[in-house]
Short mmCIF file of C-alpha atoms in Angstrom, two decimals:
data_model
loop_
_atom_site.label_atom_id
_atom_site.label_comp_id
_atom_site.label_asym_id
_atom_site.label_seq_id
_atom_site.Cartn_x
_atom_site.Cartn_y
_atom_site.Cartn_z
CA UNK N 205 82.90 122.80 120.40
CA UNK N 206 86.30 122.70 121.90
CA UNK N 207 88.87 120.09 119.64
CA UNK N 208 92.28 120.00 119.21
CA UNK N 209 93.79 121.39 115.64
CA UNK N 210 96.80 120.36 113.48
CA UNK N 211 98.28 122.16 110.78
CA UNK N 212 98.13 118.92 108.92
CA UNK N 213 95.91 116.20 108.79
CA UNK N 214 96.51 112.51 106.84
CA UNK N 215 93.94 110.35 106.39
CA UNK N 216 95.80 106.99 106.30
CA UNK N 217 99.47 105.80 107.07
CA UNK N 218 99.61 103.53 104.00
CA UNK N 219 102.83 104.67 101.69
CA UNK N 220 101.02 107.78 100.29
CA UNK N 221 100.01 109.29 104.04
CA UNK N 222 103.73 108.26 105.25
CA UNK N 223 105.11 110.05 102.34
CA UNK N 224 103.25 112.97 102.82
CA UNK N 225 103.87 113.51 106.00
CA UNK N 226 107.41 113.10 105.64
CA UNK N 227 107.35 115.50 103.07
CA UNK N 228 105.10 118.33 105.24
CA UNK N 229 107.61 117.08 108.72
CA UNK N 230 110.78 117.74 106.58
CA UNK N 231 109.37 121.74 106.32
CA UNK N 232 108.63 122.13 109.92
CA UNK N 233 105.17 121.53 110.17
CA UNK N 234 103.39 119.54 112.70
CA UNK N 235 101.54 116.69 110.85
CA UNK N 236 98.66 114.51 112.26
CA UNK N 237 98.00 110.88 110.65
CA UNK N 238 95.02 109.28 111.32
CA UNK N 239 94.97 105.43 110.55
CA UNK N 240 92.12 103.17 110.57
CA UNK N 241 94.55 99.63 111.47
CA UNK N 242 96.31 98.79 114.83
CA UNK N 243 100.00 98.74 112.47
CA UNK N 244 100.42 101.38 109.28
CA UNK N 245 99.95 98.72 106.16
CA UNK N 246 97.80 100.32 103.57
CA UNK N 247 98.36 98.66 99.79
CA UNK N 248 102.05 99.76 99.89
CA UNK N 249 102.83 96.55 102.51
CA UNK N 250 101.05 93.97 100.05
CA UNK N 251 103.39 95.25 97.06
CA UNK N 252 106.24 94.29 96.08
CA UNK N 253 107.66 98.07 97.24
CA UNK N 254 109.11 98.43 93.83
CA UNK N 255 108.69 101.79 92.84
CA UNK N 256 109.86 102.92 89.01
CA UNK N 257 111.77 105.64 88.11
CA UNK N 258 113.57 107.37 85.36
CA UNK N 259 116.46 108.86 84.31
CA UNK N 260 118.11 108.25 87.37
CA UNK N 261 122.03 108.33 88.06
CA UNK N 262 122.02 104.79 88.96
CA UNK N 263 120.64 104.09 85.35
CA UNK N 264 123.03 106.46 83.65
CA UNK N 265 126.03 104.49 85.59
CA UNK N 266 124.68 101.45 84.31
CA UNK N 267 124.46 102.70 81.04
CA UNK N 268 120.18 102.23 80.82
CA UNK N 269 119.25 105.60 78.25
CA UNK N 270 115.75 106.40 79.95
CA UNK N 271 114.30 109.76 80.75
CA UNK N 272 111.06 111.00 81.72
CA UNK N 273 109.30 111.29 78.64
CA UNK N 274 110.46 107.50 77.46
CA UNK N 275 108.91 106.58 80.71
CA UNK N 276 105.75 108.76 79.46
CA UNK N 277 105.81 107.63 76.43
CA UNK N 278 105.52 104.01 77.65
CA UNK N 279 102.87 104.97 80.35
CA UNK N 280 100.85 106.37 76.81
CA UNK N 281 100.98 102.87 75.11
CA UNK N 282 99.68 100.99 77.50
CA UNK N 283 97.16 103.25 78.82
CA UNK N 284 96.51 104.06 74.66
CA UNK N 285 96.52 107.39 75.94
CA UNK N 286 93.64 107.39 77.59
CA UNK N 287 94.91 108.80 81.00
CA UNK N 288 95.91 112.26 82.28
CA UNK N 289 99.68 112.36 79.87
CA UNK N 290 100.37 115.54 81.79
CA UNK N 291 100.00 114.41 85.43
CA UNK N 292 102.41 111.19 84.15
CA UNK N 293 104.80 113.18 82.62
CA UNK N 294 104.80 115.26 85.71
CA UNK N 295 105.21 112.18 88.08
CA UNK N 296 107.72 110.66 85.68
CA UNK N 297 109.53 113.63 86.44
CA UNK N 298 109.64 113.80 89.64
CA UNK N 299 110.14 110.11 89.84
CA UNK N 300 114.26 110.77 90.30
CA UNK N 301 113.81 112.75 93.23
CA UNK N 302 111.31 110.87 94.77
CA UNK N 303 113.61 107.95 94.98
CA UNK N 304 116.60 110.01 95.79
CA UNK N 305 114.68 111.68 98.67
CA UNK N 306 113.49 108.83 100.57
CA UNK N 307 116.79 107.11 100.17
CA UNK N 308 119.09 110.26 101.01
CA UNK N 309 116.99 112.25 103.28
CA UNK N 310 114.84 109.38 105.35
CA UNK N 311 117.44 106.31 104.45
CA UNK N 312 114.59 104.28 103.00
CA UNK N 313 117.06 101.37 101.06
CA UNK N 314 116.16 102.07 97.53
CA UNK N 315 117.90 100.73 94.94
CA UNK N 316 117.70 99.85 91.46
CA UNK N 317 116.58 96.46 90.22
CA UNK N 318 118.57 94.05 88.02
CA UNK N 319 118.43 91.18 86.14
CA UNK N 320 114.76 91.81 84.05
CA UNK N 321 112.31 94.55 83.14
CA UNK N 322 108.62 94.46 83.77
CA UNK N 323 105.77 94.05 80.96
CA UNK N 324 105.35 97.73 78.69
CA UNK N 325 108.57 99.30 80.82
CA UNK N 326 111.04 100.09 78.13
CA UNK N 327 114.16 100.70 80.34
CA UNK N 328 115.47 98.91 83.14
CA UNK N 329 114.18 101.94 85.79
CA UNK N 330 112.32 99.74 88.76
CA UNK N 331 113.46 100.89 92.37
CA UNK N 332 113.20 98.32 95.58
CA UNK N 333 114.09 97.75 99.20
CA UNK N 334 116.75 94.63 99.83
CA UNK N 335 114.03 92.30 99.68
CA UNK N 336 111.85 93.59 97.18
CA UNK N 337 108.45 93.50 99.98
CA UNK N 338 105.96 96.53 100.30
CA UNK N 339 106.06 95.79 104.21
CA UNK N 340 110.33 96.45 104.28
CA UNK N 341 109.31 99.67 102.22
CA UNK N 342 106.67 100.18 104.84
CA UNK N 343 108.79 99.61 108.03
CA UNK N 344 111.19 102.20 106.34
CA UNK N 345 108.84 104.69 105.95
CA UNK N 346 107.34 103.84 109.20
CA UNK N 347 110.70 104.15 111.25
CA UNK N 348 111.95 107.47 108.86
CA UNK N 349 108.15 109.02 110.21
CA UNK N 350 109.52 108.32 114.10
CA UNK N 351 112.76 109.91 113.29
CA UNK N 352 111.03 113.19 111.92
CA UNK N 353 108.72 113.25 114.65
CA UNK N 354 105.44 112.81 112.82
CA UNK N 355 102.28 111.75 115.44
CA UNK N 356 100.12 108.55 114.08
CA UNK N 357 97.50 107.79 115.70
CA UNK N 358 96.08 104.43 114.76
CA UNK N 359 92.94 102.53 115.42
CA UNK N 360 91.25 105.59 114.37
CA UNK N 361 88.68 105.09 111.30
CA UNK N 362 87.99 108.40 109.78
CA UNK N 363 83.96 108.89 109.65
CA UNK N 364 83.11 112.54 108.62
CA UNK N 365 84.66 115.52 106.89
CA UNK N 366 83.91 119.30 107.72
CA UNK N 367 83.93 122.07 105.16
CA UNK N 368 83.66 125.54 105.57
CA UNK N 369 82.52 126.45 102.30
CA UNK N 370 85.33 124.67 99.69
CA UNK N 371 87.87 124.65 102.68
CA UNK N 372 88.07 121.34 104.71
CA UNK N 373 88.16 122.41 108.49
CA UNK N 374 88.43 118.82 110.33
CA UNK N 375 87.51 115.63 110.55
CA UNK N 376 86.01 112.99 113.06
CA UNK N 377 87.58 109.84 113.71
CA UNK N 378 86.34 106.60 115.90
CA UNK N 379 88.47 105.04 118.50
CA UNK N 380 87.75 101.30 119.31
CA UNK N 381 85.81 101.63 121.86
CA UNK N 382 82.74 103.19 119.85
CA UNK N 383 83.87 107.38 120.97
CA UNK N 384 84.36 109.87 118.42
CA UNK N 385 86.39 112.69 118.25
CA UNK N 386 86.99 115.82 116.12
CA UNK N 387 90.39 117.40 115.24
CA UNK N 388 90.41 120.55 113.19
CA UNK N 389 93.12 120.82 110.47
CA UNK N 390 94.15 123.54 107.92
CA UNK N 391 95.26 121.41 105.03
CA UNK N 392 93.71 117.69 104.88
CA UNK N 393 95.07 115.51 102.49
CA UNK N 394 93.17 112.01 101.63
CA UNK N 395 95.15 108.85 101.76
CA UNK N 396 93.24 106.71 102.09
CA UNK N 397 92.68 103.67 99.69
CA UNK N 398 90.79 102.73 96.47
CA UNK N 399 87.85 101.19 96.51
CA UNK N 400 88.64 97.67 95.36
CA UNK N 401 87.56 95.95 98.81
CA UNK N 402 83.78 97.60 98.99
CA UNK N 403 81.90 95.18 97.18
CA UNK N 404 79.01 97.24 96.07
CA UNK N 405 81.66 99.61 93.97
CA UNK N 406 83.69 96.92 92.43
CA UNK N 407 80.15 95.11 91.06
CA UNK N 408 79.09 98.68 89.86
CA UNK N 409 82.77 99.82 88.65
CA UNK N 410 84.21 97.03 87.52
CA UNK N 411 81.88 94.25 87.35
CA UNK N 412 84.16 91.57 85.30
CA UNK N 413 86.15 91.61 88.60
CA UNK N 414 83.25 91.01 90.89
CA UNK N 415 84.10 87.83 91.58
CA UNK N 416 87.71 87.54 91.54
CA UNK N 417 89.47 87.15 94.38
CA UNK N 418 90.24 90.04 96.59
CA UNK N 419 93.98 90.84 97.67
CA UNK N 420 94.38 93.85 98.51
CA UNK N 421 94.40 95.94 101.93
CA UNK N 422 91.00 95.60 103.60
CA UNK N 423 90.91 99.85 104.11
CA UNK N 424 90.25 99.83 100.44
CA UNK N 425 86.33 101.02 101.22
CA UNK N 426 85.94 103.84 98.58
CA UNK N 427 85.97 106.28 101.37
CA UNK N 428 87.43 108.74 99.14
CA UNK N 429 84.86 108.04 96.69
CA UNK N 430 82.06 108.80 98.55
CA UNK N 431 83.31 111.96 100.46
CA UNK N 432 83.82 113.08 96.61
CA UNK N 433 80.17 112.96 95.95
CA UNK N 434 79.70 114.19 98.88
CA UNK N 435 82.35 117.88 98.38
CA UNK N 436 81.53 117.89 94.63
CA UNK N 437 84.99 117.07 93.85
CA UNK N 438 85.85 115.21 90.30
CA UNK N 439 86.61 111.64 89.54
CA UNK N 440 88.32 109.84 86.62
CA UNK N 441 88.84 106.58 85.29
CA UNK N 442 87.02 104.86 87.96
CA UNK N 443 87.35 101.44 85.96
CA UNK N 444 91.12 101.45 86.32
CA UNK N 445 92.84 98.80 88.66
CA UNK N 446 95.49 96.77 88.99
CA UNK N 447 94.66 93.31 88.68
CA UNK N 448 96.92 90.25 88.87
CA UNK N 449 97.01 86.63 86.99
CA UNK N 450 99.44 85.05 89.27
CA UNK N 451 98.00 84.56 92.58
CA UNK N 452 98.72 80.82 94.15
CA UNK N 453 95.42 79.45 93.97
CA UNK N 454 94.15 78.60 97.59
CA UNK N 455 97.52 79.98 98.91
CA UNK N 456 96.88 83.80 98.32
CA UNK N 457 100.34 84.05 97.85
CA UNK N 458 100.98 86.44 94.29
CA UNK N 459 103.83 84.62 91.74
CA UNK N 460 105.11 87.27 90.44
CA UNK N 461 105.72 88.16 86.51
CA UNK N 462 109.25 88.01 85.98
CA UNK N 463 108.68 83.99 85.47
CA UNK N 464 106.32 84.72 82.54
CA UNK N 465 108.27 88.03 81.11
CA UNK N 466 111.81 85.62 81.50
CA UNK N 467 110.10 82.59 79.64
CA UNK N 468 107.43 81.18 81.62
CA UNK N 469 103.96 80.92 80.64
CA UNK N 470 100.50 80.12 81.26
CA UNK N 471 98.15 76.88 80.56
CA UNK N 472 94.40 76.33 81.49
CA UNK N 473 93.35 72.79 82.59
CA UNK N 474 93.52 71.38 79.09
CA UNK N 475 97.59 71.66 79.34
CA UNK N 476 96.98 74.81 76.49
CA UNK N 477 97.67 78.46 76.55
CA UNK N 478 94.94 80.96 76.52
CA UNK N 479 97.02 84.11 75.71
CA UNK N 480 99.79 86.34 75.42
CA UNK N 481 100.69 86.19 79.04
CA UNK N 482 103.18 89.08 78.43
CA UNK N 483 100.99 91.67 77.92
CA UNK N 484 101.02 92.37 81.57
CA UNK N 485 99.86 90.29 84.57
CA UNK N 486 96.94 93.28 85.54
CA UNK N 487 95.04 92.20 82.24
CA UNK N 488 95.77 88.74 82.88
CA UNK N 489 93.90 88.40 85.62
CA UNK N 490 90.04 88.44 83.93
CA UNK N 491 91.85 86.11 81.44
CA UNK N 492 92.73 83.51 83.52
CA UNK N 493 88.79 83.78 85.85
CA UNK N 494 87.47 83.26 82.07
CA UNK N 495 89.09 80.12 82.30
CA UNK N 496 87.40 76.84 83.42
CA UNK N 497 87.11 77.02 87.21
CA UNK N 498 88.41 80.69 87.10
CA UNK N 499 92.04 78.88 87.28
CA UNK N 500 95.45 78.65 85.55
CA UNK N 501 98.92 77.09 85.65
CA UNK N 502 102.33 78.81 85.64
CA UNK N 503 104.77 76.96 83.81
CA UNK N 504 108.69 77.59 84.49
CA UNK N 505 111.79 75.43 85.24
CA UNK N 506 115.04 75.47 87.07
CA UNK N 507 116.79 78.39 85.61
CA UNK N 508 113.00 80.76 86.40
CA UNK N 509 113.07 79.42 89.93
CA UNK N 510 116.61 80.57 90.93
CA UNK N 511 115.53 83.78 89.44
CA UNK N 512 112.49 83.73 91.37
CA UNK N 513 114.19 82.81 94.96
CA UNK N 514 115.34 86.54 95.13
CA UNK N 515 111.23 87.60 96.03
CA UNK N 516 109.79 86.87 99.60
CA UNK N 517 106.79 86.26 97.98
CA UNK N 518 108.06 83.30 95.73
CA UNK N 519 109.54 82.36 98.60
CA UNK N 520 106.43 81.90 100.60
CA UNK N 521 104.91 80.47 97.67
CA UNK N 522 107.69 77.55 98.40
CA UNK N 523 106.81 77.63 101.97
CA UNK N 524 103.45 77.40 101.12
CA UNK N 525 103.69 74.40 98.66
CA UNK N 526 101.97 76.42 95.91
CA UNK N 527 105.19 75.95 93.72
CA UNK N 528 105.49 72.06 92.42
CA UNK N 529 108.19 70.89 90.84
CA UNK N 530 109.28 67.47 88.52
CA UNK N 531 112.10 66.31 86.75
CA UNK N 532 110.30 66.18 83.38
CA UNK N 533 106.90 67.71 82.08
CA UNK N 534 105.28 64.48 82.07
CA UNK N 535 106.03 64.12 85.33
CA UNK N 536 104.89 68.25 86.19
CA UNK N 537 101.38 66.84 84.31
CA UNK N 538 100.98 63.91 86.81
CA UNK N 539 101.80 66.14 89.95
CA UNK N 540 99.29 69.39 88.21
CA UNK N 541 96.67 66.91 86.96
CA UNK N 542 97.15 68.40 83.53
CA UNK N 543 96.76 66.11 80.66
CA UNK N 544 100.62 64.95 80.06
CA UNK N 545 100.23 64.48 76.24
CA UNK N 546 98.48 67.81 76.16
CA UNK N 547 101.08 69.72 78.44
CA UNK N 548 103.66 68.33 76.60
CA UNK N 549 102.35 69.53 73.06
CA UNK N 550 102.24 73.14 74.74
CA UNK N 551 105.80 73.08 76.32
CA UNK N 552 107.58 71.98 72.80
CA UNK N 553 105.13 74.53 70.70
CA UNK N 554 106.95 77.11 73.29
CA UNK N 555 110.22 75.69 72.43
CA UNK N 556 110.05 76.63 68.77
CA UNK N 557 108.77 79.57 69.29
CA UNK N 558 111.86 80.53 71.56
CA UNK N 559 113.97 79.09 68.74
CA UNK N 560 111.77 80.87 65.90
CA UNK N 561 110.22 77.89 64.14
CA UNK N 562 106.92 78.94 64.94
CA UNK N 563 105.20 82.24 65.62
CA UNK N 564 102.33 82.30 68.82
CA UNK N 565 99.08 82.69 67.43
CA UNK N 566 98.41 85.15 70.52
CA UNK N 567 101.15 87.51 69.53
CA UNK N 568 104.02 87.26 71.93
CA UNK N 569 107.39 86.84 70.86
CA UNK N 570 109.00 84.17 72.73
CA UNK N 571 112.44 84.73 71.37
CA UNK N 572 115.54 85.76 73.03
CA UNK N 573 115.19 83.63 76.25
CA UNK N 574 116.59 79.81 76.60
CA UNK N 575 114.18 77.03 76.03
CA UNK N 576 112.71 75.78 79.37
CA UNK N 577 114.48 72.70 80.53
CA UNK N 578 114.00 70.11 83.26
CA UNK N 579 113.65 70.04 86.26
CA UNK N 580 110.17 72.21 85.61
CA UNK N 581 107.86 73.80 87.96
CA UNK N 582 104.31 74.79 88.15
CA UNK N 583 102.35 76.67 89.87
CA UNK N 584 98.04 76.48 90.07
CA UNK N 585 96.91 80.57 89.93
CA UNK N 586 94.15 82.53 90.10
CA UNK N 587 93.43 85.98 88.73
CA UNK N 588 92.97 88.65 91.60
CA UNK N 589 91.85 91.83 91.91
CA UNK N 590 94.50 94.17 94.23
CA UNK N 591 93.61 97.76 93.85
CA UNK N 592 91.67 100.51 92.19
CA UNK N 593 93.65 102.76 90.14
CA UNK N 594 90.66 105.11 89.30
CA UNK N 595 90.10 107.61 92.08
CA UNK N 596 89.88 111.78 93.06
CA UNK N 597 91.48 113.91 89.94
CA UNK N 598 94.16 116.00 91.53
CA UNK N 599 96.53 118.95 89.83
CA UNK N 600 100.43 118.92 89.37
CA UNK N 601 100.46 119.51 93.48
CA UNK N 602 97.98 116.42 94.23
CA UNK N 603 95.24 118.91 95.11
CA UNK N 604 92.01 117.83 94.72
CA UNK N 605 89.76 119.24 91.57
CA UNK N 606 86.55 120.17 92.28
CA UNK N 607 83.73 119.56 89.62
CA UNK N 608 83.39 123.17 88.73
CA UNK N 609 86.98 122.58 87.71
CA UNK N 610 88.58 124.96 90.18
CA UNK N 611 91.07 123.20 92.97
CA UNK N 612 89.81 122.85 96.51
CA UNK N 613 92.33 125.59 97.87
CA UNK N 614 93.23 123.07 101.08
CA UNK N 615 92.80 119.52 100.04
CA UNK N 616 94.71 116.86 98.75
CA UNK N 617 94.73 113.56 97.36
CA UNK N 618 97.17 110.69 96.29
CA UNK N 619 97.61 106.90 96.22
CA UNK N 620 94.33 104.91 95.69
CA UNK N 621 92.48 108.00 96.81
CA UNK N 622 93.18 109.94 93.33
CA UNK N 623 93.20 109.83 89.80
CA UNK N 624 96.36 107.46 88.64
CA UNK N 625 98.01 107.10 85.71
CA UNK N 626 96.90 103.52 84.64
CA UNK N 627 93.89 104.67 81.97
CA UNK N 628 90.55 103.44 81.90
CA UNK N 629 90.80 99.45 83.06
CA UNK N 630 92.97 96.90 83.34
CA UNK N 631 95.54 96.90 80.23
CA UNK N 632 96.80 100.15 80.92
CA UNK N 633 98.31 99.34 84.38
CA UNK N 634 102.39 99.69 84.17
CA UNK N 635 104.09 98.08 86.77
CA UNK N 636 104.85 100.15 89.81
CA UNK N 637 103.04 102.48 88.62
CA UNK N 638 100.36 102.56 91.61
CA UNK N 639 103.34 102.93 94.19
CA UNK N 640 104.95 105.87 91.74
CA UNK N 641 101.28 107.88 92.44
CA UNK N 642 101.54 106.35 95.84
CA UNK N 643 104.94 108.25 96.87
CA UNK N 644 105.00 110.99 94.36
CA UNK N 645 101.96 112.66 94.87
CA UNK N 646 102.27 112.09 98.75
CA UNK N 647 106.10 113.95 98.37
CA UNK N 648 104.22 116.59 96.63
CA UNK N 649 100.69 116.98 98.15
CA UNK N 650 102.80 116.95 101.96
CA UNK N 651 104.88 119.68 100.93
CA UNK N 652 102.29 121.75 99.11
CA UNK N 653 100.11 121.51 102.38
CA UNK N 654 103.23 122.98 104.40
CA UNK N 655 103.62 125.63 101.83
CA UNK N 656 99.73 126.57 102.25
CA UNK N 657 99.74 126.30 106.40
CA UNK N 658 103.63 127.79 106.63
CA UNK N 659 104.53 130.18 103.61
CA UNK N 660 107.86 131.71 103.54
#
């Protein structure tokens, strides 16, 4: 059988295929991607696009003491340790150059965050496009692929790998109109997704997330997943994901955590809090579906809302009219249809715990931000389900381990597809941390495929 052959094949043109094959392009080598949409999205352009690193020079200009194994360190507290502390201490280490070569090299505008830190990040370390959107960190990484010549092809769903022995030799992809076509490769590396929008594996995988709202890329099929069982190749953590207790109920608009890690928080529809809302907005997302109607309200005011104007996705929240605002909390009650006298209760209860004449029976420590003041807003949430972190185990060069333990000497994994850092299930999910494995082991796995197909 007669089919064309690439050095290089990519299995998806979300922000781990792009990076890839902008790290395999920038050694000379002729890269195929082969994506299943009309438009390269993949999880990356539902993100926020903020991407963490450490020990950066930005952060040493601005004075921020971080360094990879502070940002390791963090990564085991969350995750309690249970997660690969080598592979995150190697992707916290390359975390400075992967930020410094998509902004130098491929001019994708990364820069680093101000004003707040994220839940379990110890240093101020998050990186982000002007507008802090996974689609302007997408069209960046879309337009810096044109400019180094890389071909996607899109509208082409992968179907079937081929393996000679442990060596992937090509794949076949559908077009729209039903054909199918082969293309032979010598290095293939799997981008392709978790798993968190097939059904069958998120009731078997993670079954308290069953029924939670999906928002996440539709791609997410467990492809990767099932071409593992399929190789003999090992998997890890396959409870891990990245959940979220923000998203604007009936809006499916995400309001993101800086309100609650600034000094917002979260009531059910008795007006009370439920938790410790700073823990991290993954976790919170099966504690706010255990709430009556599987619902929640965001509670912030004036001062959380300017801060909040700086994210497109607040923004469409606004748009949207997910985001409700009053000049007092009785008022916020009346417009939620939250009991006022309840709500009320639960906003001054906050208050001296900002001011440290109480202490929060759930364990956060509200002190150190102002007390919320009128005007107040609210917002009715959800908790949602966005992506898989559990996935392919890979080495230091994103290559893909094979259950006998030995690497598969041509194929590579990263993003969704792999192993991440995040542990076991929801609590140990760091922000950014999906897009770190996202870019970091596509940077690596793209230029350890061009070492393989073009050694020098």
């Amino acid at each position: 059988m007669s089919e064309e052959t690439f050095p290089i094949v990519v299995i998806g043109a979300g922000g781990t295929g792009l990076c890839a094959a902008l790290a395999a392009a920038d050694a000379g080598v002729d890269v195929l991607v082969l994506e299943r949409d009309s438009t390269p999205l993949g999880s990356t352009a539902m993100s926020t696009g903020l991407i963490p690193a450490s020990g950066t020079p930005e952060q040493a200009a601005r004075g921020i003491v971080d360094s990879p194994e502070q940002f390791t360190a963090d990564i085991a507290k969350k995750t309690k340790s249970r997660t690969d502390l080598d592979l995150a201490l190697h992707l916290a280490t390359e975390s400075h150059d992967t930020i410094a070569w998509l902004r130098d090299r491929h001019a994708v505008p990364l820069a680093l965050v101000d004003g707040f830190t994220y839940p379990g990040h110890s240093a101020r370390r998050m990186y982000g496009t002007p507008n802090r959107t996974g689609g302007e960190l997408m069209a960046a990484l879309e337009s810096a692929c044109a400019d180094a010549g890389v071909t996607i092809l899109t509208d082409s769903t992968v179907r079937d790998l081929r393996f000679d022995g442990d060596r992937a030799t090509a794949v076949s992809f559908e077009r729209p109109d039903g054909s199918v076509e082969w293309v032979g490769c010598e290095a293939l590396i799997l981008a392709c997704s978790g798993y968190a929008g097939a059904a069958d594996l998120v009731a078997r995988l993670i079954p308290e997330m069953a029924n939670a709202v999906f928002h996440g890329h539709p791609g997410n099929k467990g492809d990767a997943l099932r071409w593992a069982d399929q190789i003999g190749a090992q998997t890890a953590d396959l409870g891990a994901y990245q959940g979220h207790g923000g998203l604007a109920a009936g809006h499916g608009v995400p309001i993101l955590w800086p309100l609650i890690m600034e000094g917002g928080f979260q009531v059910n529809g008795d007006g009370l809090r439920f938790s410790n809302e700073a823990l991290g907005y993954s976790e919170q997302a099966a504690k706010v579906n255990a709430q009556p109607g599987h619902v929640a309200w965001s509670i912030f005011d004036e001062r959380l809302h300017r801060l909040m104007c700086d994210f497109d996705d607040y923004r469409d929240a606004l748009a949207a009219g997910a985001v409700v605002s009053a000049a007092s909390v009785a008022e916020l009650a009346t417009r939620l249809k939250l009991p006022a006298d309840a709500l009320g209760r639960t906003v001054n209860q906050v208050a001296a715990m900002v001011e440290g004449r109480a202490t929060d029976p759930f364990g956060r420590d509200f002190t150190g931000k102002p007390v919320l003041t009128g005007p107040f807003y609210g917002a009715k949430v959800t908790g949602a389900l966005f992506h898989s972190q559990g996935g392919l185990v890979v080495d230091r060069d994103a290559r893909v381990v094979a259950k006998t333990g030995a690497p598969f000497p041509n194929l590579f994994a990263g993003g969704g597809a792999a192993r991440g850092i995040s542990g076991d299930g929801a609590d140990g999910y760091l922000a950014g941390n999906g897009l770190l494995a996202a870019t970091t082991l596509g940077k690596l796995a793209g230029r350890a495929a061009a070492r393989l197909v073009n050694p020098r």
